[in-house]
CSV table of C-alpha atoms in Angstrom, one decimal:
chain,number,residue,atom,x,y,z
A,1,UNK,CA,-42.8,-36.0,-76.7
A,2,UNK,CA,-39.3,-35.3,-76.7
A,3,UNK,CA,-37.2,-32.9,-78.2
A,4,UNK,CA,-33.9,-34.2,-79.7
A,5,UNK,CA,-30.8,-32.2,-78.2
A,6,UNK,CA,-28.9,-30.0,-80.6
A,7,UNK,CA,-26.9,-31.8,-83.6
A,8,UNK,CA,-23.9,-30.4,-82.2
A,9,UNK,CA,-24.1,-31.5,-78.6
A,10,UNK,CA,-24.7,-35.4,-80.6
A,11,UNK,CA,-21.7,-35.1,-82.5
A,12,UNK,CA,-19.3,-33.7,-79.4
A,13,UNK,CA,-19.5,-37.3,-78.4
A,14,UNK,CA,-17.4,-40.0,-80.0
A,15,UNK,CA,-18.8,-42.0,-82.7
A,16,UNK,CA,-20.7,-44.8,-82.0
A,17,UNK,CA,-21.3,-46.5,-85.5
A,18,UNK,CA,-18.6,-45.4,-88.2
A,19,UNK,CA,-19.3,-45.9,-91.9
A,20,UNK,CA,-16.6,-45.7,-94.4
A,21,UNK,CA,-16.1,-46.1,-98.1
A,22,UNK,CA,-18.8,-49.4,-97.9
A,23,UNK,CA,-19.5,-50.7,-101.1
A,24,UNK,CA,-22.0,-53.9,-101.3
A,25,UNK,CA,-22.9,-55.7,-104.4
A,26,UNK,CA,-25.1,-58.5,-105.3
A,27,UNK,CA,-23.9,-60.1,-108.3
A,28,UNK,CA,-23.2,-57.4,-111.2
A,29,UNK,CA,-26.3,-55.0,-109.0
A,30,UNK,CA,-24.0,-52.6,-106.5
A,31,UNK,CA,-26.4,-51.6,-103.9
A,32,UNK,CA,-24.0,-49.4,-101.7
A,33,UNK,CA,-21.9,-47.1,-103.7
A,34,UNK,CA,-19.6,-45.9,-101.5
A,35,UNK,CA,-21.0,-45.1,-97.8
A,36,UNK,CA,-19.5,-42.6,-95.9
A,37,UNK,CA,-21.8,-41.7,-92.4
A,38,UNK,CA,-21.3,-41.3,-88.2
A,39,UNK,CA,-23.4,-42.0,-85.7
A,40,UNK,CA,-22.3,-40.5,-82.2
A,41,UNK,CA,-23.5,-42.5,-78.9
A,42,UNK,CA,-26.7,-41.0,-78.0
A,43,UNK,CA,-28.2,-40.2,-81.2
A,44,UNK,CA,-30.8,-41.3,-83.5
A,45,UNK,CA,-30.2,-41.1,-87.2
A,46,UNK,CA,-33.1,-41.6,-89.6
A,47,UNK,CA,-32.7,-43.0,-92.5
A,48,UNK,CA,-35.0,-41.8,-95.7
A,49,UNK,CA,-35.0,-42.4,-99.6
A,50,UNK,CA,-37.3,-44.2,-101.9
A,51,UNK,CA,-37.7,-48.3,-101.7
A,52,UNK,CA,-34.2,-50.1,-103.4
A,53,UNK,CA,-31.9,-47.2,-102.5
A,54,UNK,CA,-30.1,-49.2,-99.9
A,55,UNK,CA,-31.3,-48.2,-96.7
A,56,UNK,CA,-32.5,-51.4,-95.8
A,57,UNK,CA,-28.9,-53.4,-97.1
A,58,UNK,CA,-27.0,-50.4,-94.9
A,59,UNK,CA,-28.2,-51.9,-91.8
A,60,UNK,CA,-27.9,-55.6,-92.5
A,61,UNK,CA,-24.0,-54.7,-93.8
A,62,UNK,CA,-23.6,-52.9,-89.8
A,63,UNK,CA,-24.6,-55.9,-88.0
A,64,UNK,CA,-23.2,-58.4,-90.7
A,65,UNK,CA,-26.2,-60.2,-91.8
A,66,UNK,CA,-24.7,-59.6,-95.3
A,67,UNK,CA,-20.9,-58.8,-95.9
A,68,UNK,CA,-19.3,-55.8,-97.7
A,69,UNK,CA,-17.1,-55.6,-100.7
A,70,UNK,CA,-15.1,-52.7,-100.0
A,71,UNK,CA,-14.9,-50.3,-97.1
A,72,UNK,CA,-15.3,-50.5,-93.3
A,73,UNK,CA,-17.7,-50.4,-90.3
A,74,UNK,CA,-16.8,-50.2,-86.4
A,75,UNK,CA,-19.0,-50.0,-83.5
A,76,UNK,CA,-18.1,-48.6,-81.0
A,77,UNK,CA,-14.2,-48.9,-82.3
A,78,UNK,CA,-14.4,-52.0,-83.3
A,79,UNK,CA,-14.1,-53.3,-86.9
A,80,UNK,CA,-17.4,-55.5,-87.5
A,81,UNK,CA,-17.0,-58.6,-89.4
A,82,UNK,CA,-13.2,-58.6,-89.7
A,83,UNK,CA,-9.9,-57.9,-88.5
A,84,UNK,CA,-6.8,-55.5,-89.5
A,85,UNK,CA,-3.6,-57.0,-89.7
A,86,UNK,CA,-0.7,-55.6,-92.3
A,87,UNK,CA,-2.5,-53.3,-94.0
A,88,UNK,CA,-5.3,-55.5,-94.6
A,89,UNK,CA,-8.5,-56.9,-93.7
A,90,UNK,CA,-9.7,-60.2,-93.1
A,91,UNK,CA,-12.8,-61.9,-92.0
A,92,UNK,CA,-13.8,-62.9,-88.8
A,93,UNK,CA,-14.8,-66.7,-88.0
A,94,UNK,CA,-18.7,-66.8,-87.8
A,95,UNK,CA,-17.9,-67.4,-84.1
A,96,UNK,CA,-16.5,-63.7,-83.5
A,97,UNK,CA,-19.0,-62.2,-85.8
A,98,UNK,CA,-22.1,-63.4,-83.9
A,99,UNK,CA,-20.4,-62.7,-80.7
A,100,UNK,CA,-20.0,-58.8,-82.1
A,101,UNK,CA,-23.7,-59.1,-83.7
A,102,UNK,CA,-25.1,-59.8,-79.9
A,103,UNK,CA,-23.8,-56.1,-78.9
A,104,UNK,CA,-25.9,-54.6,-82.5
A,105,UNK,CA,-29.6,-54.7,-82.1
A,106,UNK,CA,-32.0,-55.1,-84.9
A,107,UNK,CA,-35.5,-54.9,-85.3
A,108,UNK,CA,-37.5,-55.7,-88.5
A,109,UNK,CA,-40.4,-54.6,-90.8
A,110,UNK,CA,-41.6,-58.5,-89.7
A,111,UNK,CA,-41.6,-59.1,-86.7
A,112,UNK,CA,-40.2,-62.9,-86.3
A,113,UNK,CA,-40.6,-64.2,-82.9
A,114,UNK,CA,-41.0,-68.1,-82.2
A,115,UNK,CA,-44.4,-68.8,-82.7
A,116,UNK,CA,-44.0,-71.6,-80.4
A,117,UNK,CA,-42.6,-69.8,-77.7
A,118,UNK,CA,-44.5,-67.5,-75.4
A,119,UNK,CA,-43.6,-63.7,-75.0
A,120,UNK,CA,-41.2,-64.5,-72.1
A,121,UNK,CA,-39.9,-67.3,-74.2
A,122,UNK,CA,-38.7,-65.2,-77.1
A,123,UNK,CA,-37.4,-63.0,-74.5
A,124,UNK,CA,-35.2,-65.0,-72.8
A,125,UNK,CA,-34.1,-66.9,-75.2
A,126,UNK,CA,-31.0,-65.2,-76.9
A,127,UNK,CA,-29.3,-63.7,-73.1
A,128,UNK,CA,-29.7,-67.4,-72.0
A,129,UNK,CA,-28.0,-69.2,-74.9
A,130,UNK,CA,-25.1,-66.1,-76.8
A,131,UNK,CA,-24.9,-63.8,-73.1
A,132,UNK,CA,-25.0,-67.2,-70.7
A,133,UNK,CA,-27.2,-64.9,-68.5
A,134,UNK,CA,-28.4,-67.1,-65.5
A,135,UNK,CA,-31.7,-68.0,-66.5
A,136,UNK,CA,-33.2,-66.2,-63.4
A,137,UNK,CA,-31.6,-63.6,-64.1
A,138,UNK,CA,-32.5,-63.1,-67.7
A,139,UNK,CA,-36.5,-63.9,-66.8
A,140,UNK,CA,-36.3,-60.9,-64.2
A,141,UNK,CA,-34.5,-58.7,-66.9
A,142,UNK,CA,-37.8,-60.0,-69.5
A,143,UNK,CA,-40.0,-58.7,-67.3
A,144,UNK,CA,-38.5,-55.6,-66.5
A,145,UNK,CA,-38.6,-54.8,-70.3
A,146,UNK,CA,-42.2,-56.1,-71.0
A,147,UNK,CA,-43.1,-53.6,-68.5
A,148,UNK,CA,-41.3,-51.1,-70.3
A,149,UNK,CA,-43.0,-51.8,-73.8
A,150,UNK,CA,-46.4,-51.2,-72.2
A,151,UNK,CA,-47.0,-55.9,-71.9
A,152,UNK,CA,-46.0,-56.3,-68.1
A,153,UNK,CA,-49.3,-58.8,-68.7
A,154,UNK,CA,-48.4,-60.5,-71.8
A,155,UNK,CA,-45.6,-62.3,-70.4
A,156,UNK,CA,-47.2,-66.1,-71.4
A,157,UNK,CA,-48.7,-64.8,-75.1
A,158,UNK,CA,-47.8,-66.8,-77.5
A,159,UNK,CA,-47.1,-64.8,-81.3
A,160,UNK,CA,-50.7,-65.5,-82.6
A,161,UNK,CA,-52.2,-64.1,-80.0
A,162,UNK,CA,-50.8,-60.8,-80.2
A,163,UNK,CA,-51.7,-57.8,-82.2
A,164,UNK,CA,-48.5,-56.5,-84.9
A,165,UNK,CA,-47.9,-53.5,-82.6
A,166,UNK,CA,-48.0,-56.0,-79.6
A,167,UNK,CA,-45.7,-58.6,-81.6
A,168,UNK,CA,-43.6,-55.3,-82.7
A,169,UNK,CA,-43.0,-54.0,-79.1
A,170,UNK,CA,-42.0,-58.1,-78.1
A,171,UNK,CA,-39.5,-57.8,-81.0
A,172,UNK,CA,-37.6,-54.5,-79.3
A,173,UNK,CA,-38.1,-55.8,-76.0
A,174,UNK,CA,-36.1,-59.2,-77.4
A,175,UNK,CA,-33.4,-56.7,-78.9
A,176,UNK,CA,-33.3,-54.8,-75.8
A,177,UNK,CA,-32.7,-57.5,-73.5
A,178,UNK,CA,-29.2,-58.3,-74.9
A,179,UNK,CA,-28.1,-54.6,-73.7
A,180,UNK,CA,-26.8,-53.7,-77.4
A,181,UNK,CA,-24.8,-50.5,-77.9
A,182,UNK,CA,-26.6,-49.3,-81.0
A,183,UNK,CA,-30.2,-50.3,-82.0
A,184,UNK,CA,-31.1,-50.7,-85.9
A,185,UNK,CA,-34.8,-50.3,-86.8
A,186,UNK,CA,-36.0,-51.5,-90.4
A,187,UNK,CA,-39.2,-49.6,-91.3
A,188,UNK,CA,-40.1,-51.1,-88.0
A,189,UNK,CA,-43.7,-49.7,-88.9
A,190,UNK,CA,-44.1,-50.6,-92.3
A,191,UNK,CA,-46.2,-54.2,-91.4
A,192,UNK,CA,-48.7,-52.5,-89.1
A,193,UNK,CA,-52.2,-51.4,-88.9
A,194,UNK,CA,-52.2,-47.5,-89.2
A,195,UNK,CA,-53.9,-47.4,-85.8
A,196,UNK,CA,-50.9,-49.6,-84.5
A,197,UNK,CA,-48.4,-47.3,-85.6
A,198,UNK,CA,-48.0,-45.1,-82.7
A,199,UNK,CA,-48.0,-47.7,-79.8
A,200,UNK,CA,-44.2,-48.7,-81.2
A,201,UNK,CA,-43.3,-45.3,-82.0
A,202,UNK,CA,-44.0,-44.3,-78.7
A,203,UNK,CA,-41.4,-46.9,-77.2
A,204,UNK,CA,-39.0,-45.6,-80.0
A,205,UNK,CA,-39.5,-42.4,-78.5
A,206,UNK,CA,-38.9,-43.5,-74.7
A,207,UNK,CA,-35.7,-45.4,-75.7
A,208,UNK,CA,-34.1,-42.4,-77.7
A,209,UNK,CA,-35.3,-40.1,-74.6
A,210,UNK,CA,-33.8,-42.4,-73.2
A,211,UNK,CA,-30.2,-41.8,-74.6
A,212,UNK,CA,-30.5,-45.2,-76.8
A,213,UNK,CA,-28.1,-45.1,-80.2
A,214,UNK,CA,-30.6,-45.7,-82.9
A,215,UNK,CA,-30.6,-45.6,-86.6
A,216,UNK,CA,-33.9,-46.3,-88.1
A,217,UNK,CA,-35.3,-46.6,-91.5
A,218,UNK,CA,-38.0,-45.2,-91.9
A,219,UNK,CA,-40.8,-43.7,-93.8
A,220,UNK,CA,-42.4,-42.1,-90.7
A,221,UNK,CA,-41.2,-38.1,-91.5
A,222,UNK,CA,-43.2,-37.2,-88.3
A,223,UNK,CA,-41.2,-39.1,-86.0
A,224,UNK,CA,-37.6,-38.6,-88.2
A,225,UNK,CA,-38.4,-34.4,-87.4
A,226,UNK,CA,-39.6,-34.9,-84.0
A,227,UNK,CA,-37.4,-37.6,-82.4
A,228,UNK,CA,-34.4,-37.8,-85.2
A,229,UNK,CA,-31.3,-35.3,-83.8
A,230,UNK,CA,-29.9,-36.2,-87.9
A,231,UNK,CA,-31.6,-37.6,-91.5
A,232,UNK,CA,-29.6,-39.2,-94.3
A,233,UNK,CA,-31.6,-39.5,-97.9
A,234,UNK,CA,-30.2,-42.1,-99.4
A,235,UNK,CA,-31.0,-42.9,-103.2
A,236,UNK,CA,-29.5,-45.0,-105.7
A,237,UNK,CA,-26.9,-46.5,-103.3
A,238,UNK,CA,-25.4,-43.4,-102.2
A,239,UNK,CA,-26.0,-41.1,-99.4
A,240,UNK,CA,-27.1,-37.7,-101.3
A,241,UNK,CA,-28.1,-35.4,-98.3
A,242,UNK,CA,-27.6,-35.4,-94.5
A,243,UNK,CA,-27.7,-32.9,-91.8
A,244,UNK,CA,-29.6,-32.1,-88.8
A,245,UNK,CA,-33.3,-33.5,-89.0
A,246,UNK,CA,-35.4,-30.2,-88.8
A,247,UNK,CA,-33.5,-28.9,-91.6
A,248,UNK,CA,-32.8,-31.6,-94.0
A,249,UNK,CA,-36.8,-31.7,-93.7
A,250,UNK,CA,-38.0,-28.3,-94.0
A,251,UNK,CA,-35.2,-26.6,-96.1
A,252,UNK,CA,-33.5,-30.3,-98.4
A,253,UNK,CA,-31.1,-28.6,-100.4
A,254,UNK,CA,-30.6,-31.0,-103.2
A,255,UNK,CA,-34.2,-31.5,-105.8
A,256,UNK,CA,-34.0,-35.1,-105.2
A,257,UNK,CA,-34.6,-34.7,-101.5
A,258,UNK,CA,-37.3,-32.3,-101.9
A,259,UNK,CA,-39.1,-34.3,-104.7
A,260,UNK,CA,-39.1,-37.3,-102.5
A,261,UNK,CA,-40.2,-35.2,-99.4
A,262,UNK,CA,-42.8,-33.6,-101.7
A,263,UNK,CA,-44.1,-37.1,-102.5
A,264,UNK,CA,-44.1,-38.1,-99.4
A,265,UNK,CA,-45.8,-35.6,-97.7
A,266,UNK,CA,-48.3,-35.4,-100.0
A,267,UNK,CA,-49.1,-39.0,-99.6
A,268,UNK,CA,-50.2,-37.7,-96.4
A,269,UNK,CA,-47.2,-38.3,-93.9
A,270,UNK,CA,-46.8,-36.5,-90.9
């Protein structure tokens, strides 16, 4: 297992993912209050907080599978989802946003690959058709991947034929094979068998080893300690704590954090 480098050799970098003042409302309901966070290049953020406290909506606002009311959000520098021009923002044509969505990876509690496509299939699919990867090329790249989710002999599996944690793992492999600058995980164990838990943490724990800019919501406390170089608990819309991982976990100063680590834990999470 790894150990995560020191919070303040993650933040000496620049930030990767830059959160600021995001507000998101559906109808009347406003989910995200205000959202202020960083993400440097190289680091993994974990996301905690109790179900309906906006973790989940965070991550579709970064990669723009919903839109924001208020606020901003740049990857690597770049405004997502719209444009500045006199003092004001406007939206992007869908065009532009799915050609900045391509470089923002996201993985989800399902795992929704083509059922009628095999492993390599799925794989290939989105470099071919948004990168215009040479299809050679892109197979070659598949493979390289499978082999580095632990499938190297899965390659003509179709969906139904797979186990979750073996769906799971073709899910980040398909992420991974458009070479995205940040990767976005959504309680990317939630679906799974207990004993299939650990076979997709384990690739989460190669790719931020790896130097891979994550943030992933999760549940897993174990693997936000252990692999996590930060923690945000977010509830009600709004982030309430953040700070390196070991401490947010061990010493939360605010009593909401600590009731929900208490809950938590005692739920038996590790």
């Amino acid at each position: 297992m790894s150990t995560p480098e020191p919070d303040g050799a993650a933040q000496a970098r620049p930030p990767m993912v830059q959160i600021r003042g995001v507000h998101k409302r559906f109808g009347r309901l406003e989910v995200l209050k205000g959202i202020d966070l960083e993400v440097a290049g190289g680091e993994v953020l974990s996301l905690i907080g109790p179900s309906g406290s906006g973790k989940s909506t965070l991550l579709r606002c970064i990669n723009r599978l919903e839109t924001i009311q208020a606020g901003a959000i740049r990857v690597d520098g770049e405004l997502i989802g719209c444009r500045a021009h006199g003092g004001r923002l406007y939206e992007l044509p869908e065009r532009e946003v799915c050609r900045q969505r391509a470089d923002i990876g996201m993985v989800f509690q399902r795992f929704n690959l083509f059922p009628h496509m095999n492993v390599l299939e799925n794989i290939v699919e989105a470099p071919i058709r948004v990168r215009r990867v040479p299809a050679a090329r892109a197979r070659e790249q598949a493979l390289r991947l499978l082999e580095r989710v632990g499938l190297g002999a899965r390659a003509g599996a179709y969906p139904a034929q797979l186990s979750g944690g073996q769906q799971q793992r073709v899910a980040i492999a398909r992420a991974l094979a458009m070479q995205p600058k940040v990767m976005l995980f959504d309680e990317p164990t939630s679906a799974l068998d207990p004993e299939l838990v650990d076979e997709v943490l384990a690739v989460m724990r190669t790719l931020a080893a790896e130097g891979m800019t994550m943030i992933v919501v999760t549940h897993e406390i174990g693997f936000a300690r252990d692999v996590g170089h930060r923690v945000a608990f977010m509830d009600g819309g709004v982030v309430v704590e953040q700070g390196p991982a070991r401490e947010v976990l061990a010493r939360p100063r605010h009593e909401r954090t600590r009731s929900f680590l208490a809950r938590v834990l005692g739920d038996g999470a590790t």
